[in-house]
């Protein structure tokens, strides 16, 4: 009996513009949507698969009607990510906490949602105030134009 999350060996039995049909153990068959074939963009499925090819697939869904959705890319082992110390990673790849959290001291215990929302609101209010001040300074303060006070 197939279960969601299970990885099995199958054989490609047909190719379409939207995916591939795969025969599975126990005489069942399923479909691999074109988006589940590879981690890279697949324009033509025949460039990646051929009829009769053996493939490892992961069962990602079984509908009430018994249709089985499969994934080849999710059956592949995850590639290990390169780990480098933070200071050696290129600037664009550094993990940033959102700008609103900058300046907040590191905490050993995780902040509660309420703590994070309160901090977010505080920082947002400060930024809005700064933007208003900058706008007023840029335009020389409040203008009397359009207020009936010529």
PDB file of C-alpha atoms in Angstrom:
ATOM      1  CA  UNK A   1       0.000   0.000   0.000  1.00  0.00           C
ATOM      2  CA  UNK A   2       1.446   3.363  -1.049  1.00  0.00           C
ATOM      3  CA  UNK A   3       1.624   6.183   1.479  1.00  0.00           C
ATOM      4  CA  UNK A   4       2.342   9.887   1.128  1.00  0.00           C
ATOM      5  CA  UNK A   5       6.030  10.527   1.746  1.00  0.00           C
ATOM      6  CA  UNK A   6       7.082   7.058   0.589  1.00  0.00           C
ATOM      7  CA  UNK A   7       9.891   6.798  -1.985  1.00  0.00           C
ATOM      8  CA  UNK A   8       9.568   3.991  -4.527  1.00  0.00           C
ATOM      9  CA  UNK A   9      11.158   2.855  -7.774  1.00  0.00           C
ATOM     10  CA  UNK A  10       9.024   3.200 -10.891  1.00  0.00           C
ATOM     11  CA  UNK A  11       9.214   3.110 -14.666  1.00  0.00           C
ATOM     12  CA  UNK A  12       8.241   5.950 -16.995  1.00  0.00           C
ATOM     13  CA  UNK A  13       5.351   4.716 -19.164  1.00  0.00           C
ATOM     14  CA  UNK A  14       4.361   7.920 -20.947  1.00  0.00           C
ATOM     15  CA  UNK A  15       5.365  11.527 -21.510  1.00  0.00           C
ATOM     16  CA  UNK A  16       3.072  14.510 -22.051  1.00  0.00           C
ATOM     17  CA  UNK A  17       3.663  18.248 -22.272  1.00  0.00           C
ATOM     18  CA  UNK A  18       2.629  18.573 -18.606  1.00  0.00           C
ATOM     19  CA  UNK A  19       4.353  15.592 -17.024  1.00  0.00           C
ATOM     20  CA  UNK A  20       5.218  11.904 -17.034  1.00  0.00           C
ATOM     21  CA  UNK A  21       3.237   8.826 -16.125  1.00  0.00           C
ATOM     22  CA  UNK A  22       5.084   6.290 -13.999  1.00  0.00           C
ATOM     23  CA  UNK A  23       4.152   2.674 -13.274  1.00  0.00           C
ATOM     24  CA  UNK A  24       4.590   1.808  -9.617  1.00  0.00           C
ATOM     25  CA  UNK A  25       4.837  -1.391  -7.594  1.00  0.00           C
ATOM     26  CA  UNK A  26       1.552  -3.264  -7.060  1.00  0.00           C
ATOM     27  CA  UNK A  27       0.395  -2.402 -10.594  1.00  0.00           C
ATOM     28  CA  UNK A  28      -0.499   1.197  -9.737  1.00  0.00           C
ATOM     29  CA  UNK A  29       0.552   4.240 -11.714  1.00  0.00           C
ATOM     30  CA  UNK A  30       1.015   7.879 -10.896  1.00  0.00           C
ATOM     31  CA  UNK A  31       1.903  11.141 -12.530  1.00  0.00           C
ATOM     32  CA  UNK A  32       4.935  13.388 -12.097  1.00  0.00           C
ATOM     33  CA  UNK A  33       3.964  16.964 -12.974  1.00  0.00           C
ATOM     34  CA  UNK A  34       6.580  18.785 -15.071  1.00  0.00           C
ATOM     35  CA  UNK A  35       7.293  21.072 -12.083  1.00  0.00           C
ATOM     36  CA  UNK A  36       8.297  18.020 -10.004  1.00  0.00           C
ATOM     37  CA  UNK A  37      10.798  16.549 -12.475  1.00  0.00           C
ATOM     38  CA  UNK A  38      13.912  18.556 -11.627  1.00  0.00           C
ATOM     39  CA  UNK A  39      15.208  21.317  -9.365  1.00  0.00           C
ATOM     40  CA  UNK A  40      16.026  23.263 -12.522  1.00  0.00           C
ATOM     41  CA  UNK A  41      13.500  24.658 -15.018  1.00  0.00           C
ATOM     42  CA  UNK A  42      12.080  21.992 -17.335  1.00  0.00           C
ATOM     43  CA  UNK A  43      10.961  23.332 -20.699  1.00  0.00           C
ATOM     44  CA  UNK A  44      10.760  19.992 -22.513  1.00  0.00           C
ATOM     45  CA  UNK A  45      10.142  16.931 -20.372  1.00  0.00           C
ATOM     46  CA  UNK A  46      11.720  14.680 -23.010  1.00  0.00           C
ATOM     47  CA  UNK A  47      15.042  16.433 -22.320  1.00  0.00           C
ATOM     48  CA  UNK A  48      14.938  14.958 -18.795  1.00  0.00           C
ATOM     49  CA  UNK A  49      13.004  11.679 -19.058  1.00  0.00           C
ATOM     50  CA  UNK A  50      12.350   8.941 -21.580  1.00  0.00           C
ATOM     51  CA  UNK A  51       9.810   6.119 -21.770  1.00  0.00           C
ATOM     52  CA  UNK A  52      11.041   2.943 -20.101  1.00  0.00           C
ATOM     53  CA  UNK A  53      13.437   4.850 -17.826  1.00  0.00           C
ATOM     54  CA  UNK A  54      13.587   3.719 -14.190  1.00  0.00           C
ATOM     55  CA  UNK A  55      13.087   6.566 -11.732  1.00  0.00           C
ATOM     56  CA  UNK A  56      12.901   7.045  -7.989  1.00  0.00           C
ATOM     57  CA  UNK A  57       9.766   8.955  -7.054  1.00  0.00           C
ATOM     58  CA  UNK A  58       8.254  10.280  -3.873  1.00  0.00           C
ATOM     59  CA  UNK A  59       4.510   9.993  -3.334  1.00  0.00           C
ATOM     60  CA  UNK A  60       3.363  13.565  -2.645  1.00  0.00           C
ATOM     61  CA  UNK A  61      -0.370  13.106  -2.893  1.00  0.00           C
ATOM     62  CA  UNK A  62      -3.193  10.604  -3.301  1.00  0.00           C
ATOM     63  CA  UNK A  63      -6.602  11.988  -4.278  1.00  0.00           C
ATOM     64  CA  UNK A  64      -9.939  10.611  -3.133  1.00  0.00           C
ATOM     65  CA  UNK A  65     -10.308   9.143  -6.627  1.00  0.00           C
ATOM     66  CA  UNK A  66      -7.007   7.297  -6.171  1.00  0.00           C
ATOM     67  CA  UNK A  67      -4.885   9.494  -8.459  1.00  0.00           C
ATOM     68  CA  UNK A  68      -1.282   9.423  -7.273  1.00  0.00           C
ATOM     69  CA  UNK A  69       0.896  12.547  -7.506  1.00  0.00           C
ATOM     70  CA  UNK A  70       4.622  11.910  -7.640  1.00  0.00           C
ATOM     71  CA  UNK A  71       7.824  13.936  -7.451  1.00  0.00           C
ATOM     72  CA  UNK A  72      11.234  13.023  -8.787  1.00  0.00           C
ATOM     73  CA  UNK A  73      12.983  16.090  -7.382  1.00  0.00           C
ATOM     74  CA  UNK A  74      11.690  15.450  -3.852  1.00  0.00           C
ATOM     75  CA  UNK A  75      12.969  11.873  -4.034  1.00  0.00           C
ATOM     76  CA  UNK A  76      16.513  13.131  -4.643  1.00  0.00           C
ATOM     77  CA  UNK A  77      18.809  13.475  -1.630  1.00  0.00           C
ATOM     78  CA  UNK A  78      19.244  17.069  -0.540  1.00  0.00           C
ATOM     79  CA  UNK A  79      22.545  18.581  -1.584  1.00  0.00           C
ATOM     80  CA  UNK A  80      24.589  19.613   1.437  1.00  0.00           C
ATOM     81  CA  UNK A  81      24.814  23.364   1.758  1.00  0.00           C
ATOM     82  CA  UNK A  82      28.201  24.958   2.006  1.00  0.00           C
ATOM     83  CA  UNK A  83      28.772  26.253   5.512  1.00  0.00           C
ATOM     84  CA  UNK A  84      31.129  29.149   6.023  1.00  0.00           C
ATOM     85  CA  UNK A  85      31.518  31.492   8.933  1.00  0.00           C
ATOM     86  CA  UNK A  86      29.221  34.520   8.696  1.00  0.00           C
ATOM     87  CA  UNK A  87      31.994  37.005   8.042  1.00  0.00           C
ATOM     88  CA  UNK A  88      33.279  35.016   5.045  1.00  0.00           C
ATOM     89  CA  UNK A  89      29.915  34.804   3.270  1.00  0.00           C
ATOM     90  CA  UNK A  90      29.328  37.346   0.513  1.00  0.00           C
ATOM     91  CA  UNK A  91      27.280  40.287   1.744  1.00  0.00           C
ATOM     92  CA  UNK A  92      24.208  39.360  -0.354  1.00  0.00           C
ATOM     93  CA  UNK A  93      24.109  35.858   1.130  1.00  0.00           C
ATOM     94  CA  UNK A  94      24.344  36.855   4.774  1.00  0.00           C
ATOM     95  CA  UNK A  95      21.227  36.063   6.658  1.00  0.00           C
ATOM     96  CA  UNK A  96      19.750  39.284   7.900  1.00  0.00           C
ATOM     97  CA  UNK A  97      17.137  39.544  10.508  1.00  0.00           C
ATOM     98  CA  UNK A  98      14.556  42.015   9.277  1.00  0.00           C
ATOM     99  CA  UNK A  99      15.700  45.636   9.470  1.00  0.00           C
ATOM    100  CA  UNK A 100      13.154  46.339  12.169  1.00  0.00           C
ATOM    101  CA  UNK A 101      15.041  44.064  14.552  1.00  0.00           C
ATOM    102  CA  UNK A 102      18.435  45.724  14.062  1.00  0.00           C
ATOM    103  CA  UNK A 103      19.828  47.134  17.232  1.00  0.00           C
ATOM    104  CA  UNK A 104      17.926  44.667  19.356  1.00  0.00           C
ATOM    105  CA  UNK A 105      20.273  42.802  21.680  1.00  0.00           C
ATOM    106  CA  UNK A 106      20.751  39.092  21.088  1.00  0.00           C
ATOM    107  CA  UNK A 107      18.469  37.010  23.264  1.00  0.00           C
ATOM    108  CA  UNK A 108      19.205  33.552  24.554  1.00  0.00           C
ATOM    109  CA  UNK A 109      15.533  32.663  24.935  1.00  0.00           C
ATOM    110  CA  UNK A 110      13.240  33.070  21.920  1.00  0.00           C
ATOM    111  CA  UNK A 111      11.073  36.174  21.990  1.00  0.00           C
ATOM    112  CA  UNK A 112       7.357  35.663  22.203  1.00  0.00           C
ATOM    113  CA  UNK A 113       5.165  36.742  19.331  1.00  0.00           C
ATOM    114  CA  UNK A 114       3.815  39.581  21.455  1.00  0.00           C
ATOM    115  CA  UNK A 115       7.365  40.780  22.228  1.00  0.00           C
ATOM    116  CA  UNK A 116       8.262  40.757  18.548  1.00  0.00           C
ATOM    117  CA  UNK A 117       5.057  42.586  17.567  1.00  0.00           C
ATOM    118  CA  UNK A 118       5.609  45.232  20.253  1.00  0.00           C
ATOM    119  CA  UNK A 119       9.182  45.764  19.020  1.00  0.00           C
ATOM    120  CA  UNK A 120       7.999  45.895  15.408  1.00  0.00           C
ATOM    121  CA  UNK A 121       5.362  48.525  16.284  1.00  0.00           C
ATOM    122  CA  UNK A 122       7.864  50.603  18.229  1.00  0.00           C
ATOM    123  CA  UNK A 123      10.424  50.580  15.419  1.00  0.00           C
ATOM    124  CA  UNK A 124       7.730  51.252  12.799  1.00  0.00           C
ATOM    125  CA  UNK A 125       6.425  54.252  14.755  1.00  0.00           C
ATOM    126  CA  UNK A 126       9.972  55.605  15.077  1.00  0.00           C
ATOM    127  CA  UNK A 127      10.584  55.242  11.355  1.00  0.00           C
ATOM    128  CA  UNK A 128       7.301  56.949  10.446  1.00  0.00           C
ATOM    129  CA  UNK A 129       8.157  59.843  12.767  1.00  0.00           C
ATOM    130  CA  UNK A 130      11.632  60.109  11.174  1.00  0.00           C
ATOM    131  CA  UNK A 131      10.107  60.108   7.680  1.00  0.00           C
ATOM    132  CA  UNK A 132       7.626  62.840   8.627  1.00  0.00           C
ATOM    133  CA  UNK A 133      10.432  64.973  10.090  1.00  0.00           C
ATOM    134  CA  UNK A 134      12.564  64.466   6.992  1.00  0.00           C
ATOM    135  CA  UNK A 135       9.637  65.454   4.757  1.00  0.00           C
ATOM    136  CA  UNK A 136       8.945  68.579   6.772  1.00  0.00           C
ATOM    137  CA  UNK A 137      12.609  69.611   6.728  1.00  0.00           C
ATOM    138  CA  UNK A 138      12.808  69.026   2.982  1.00  0.00           C
ATOM    139  CA  UNK A 139       9.786  71.257   2.332  1.00  0.00           C
ATOM    140  CA  UNK A 140      10.640  73.892   4.919  1.00  0.00           C
ATOM    141  CA  UNK A 141       8.026  72.967   7.458  1.00  0.00           C
ATOM    142  CA  UNK A 142       4.282  73.141   7.044  1.00  0.00           C
ATOM    143  CA  UNK A 143       3.084  75.202   4.148  1.00  0.00           C
ATOM    144  CA  UNK A 144       0.180  77.616   4.463  1.00  0.00           C
ATOM    145  CA  UNK A 145      -0.753  76.992   0.825  1.00  0.00           C
ATOM    146  CA  UNK A 146      -4.146  75.429   0.360  1.00  0.00           C
ATOM    147  CA  UNK A 147      -5.228  76.118   3.929  1.00  0.00           C
ATOM    148  CA  UNK A 148      -6.999  79.368   3.290  1.00  0.00           C
ATOM    149  CA  UNK A 149      -4.373  81.412   5.144  1.00  0.00           C
ATOM    150  CA  UNK A 150      -2.685  83.632   2.526  1.00  0.00           C
TER     151      UNK A 150
END
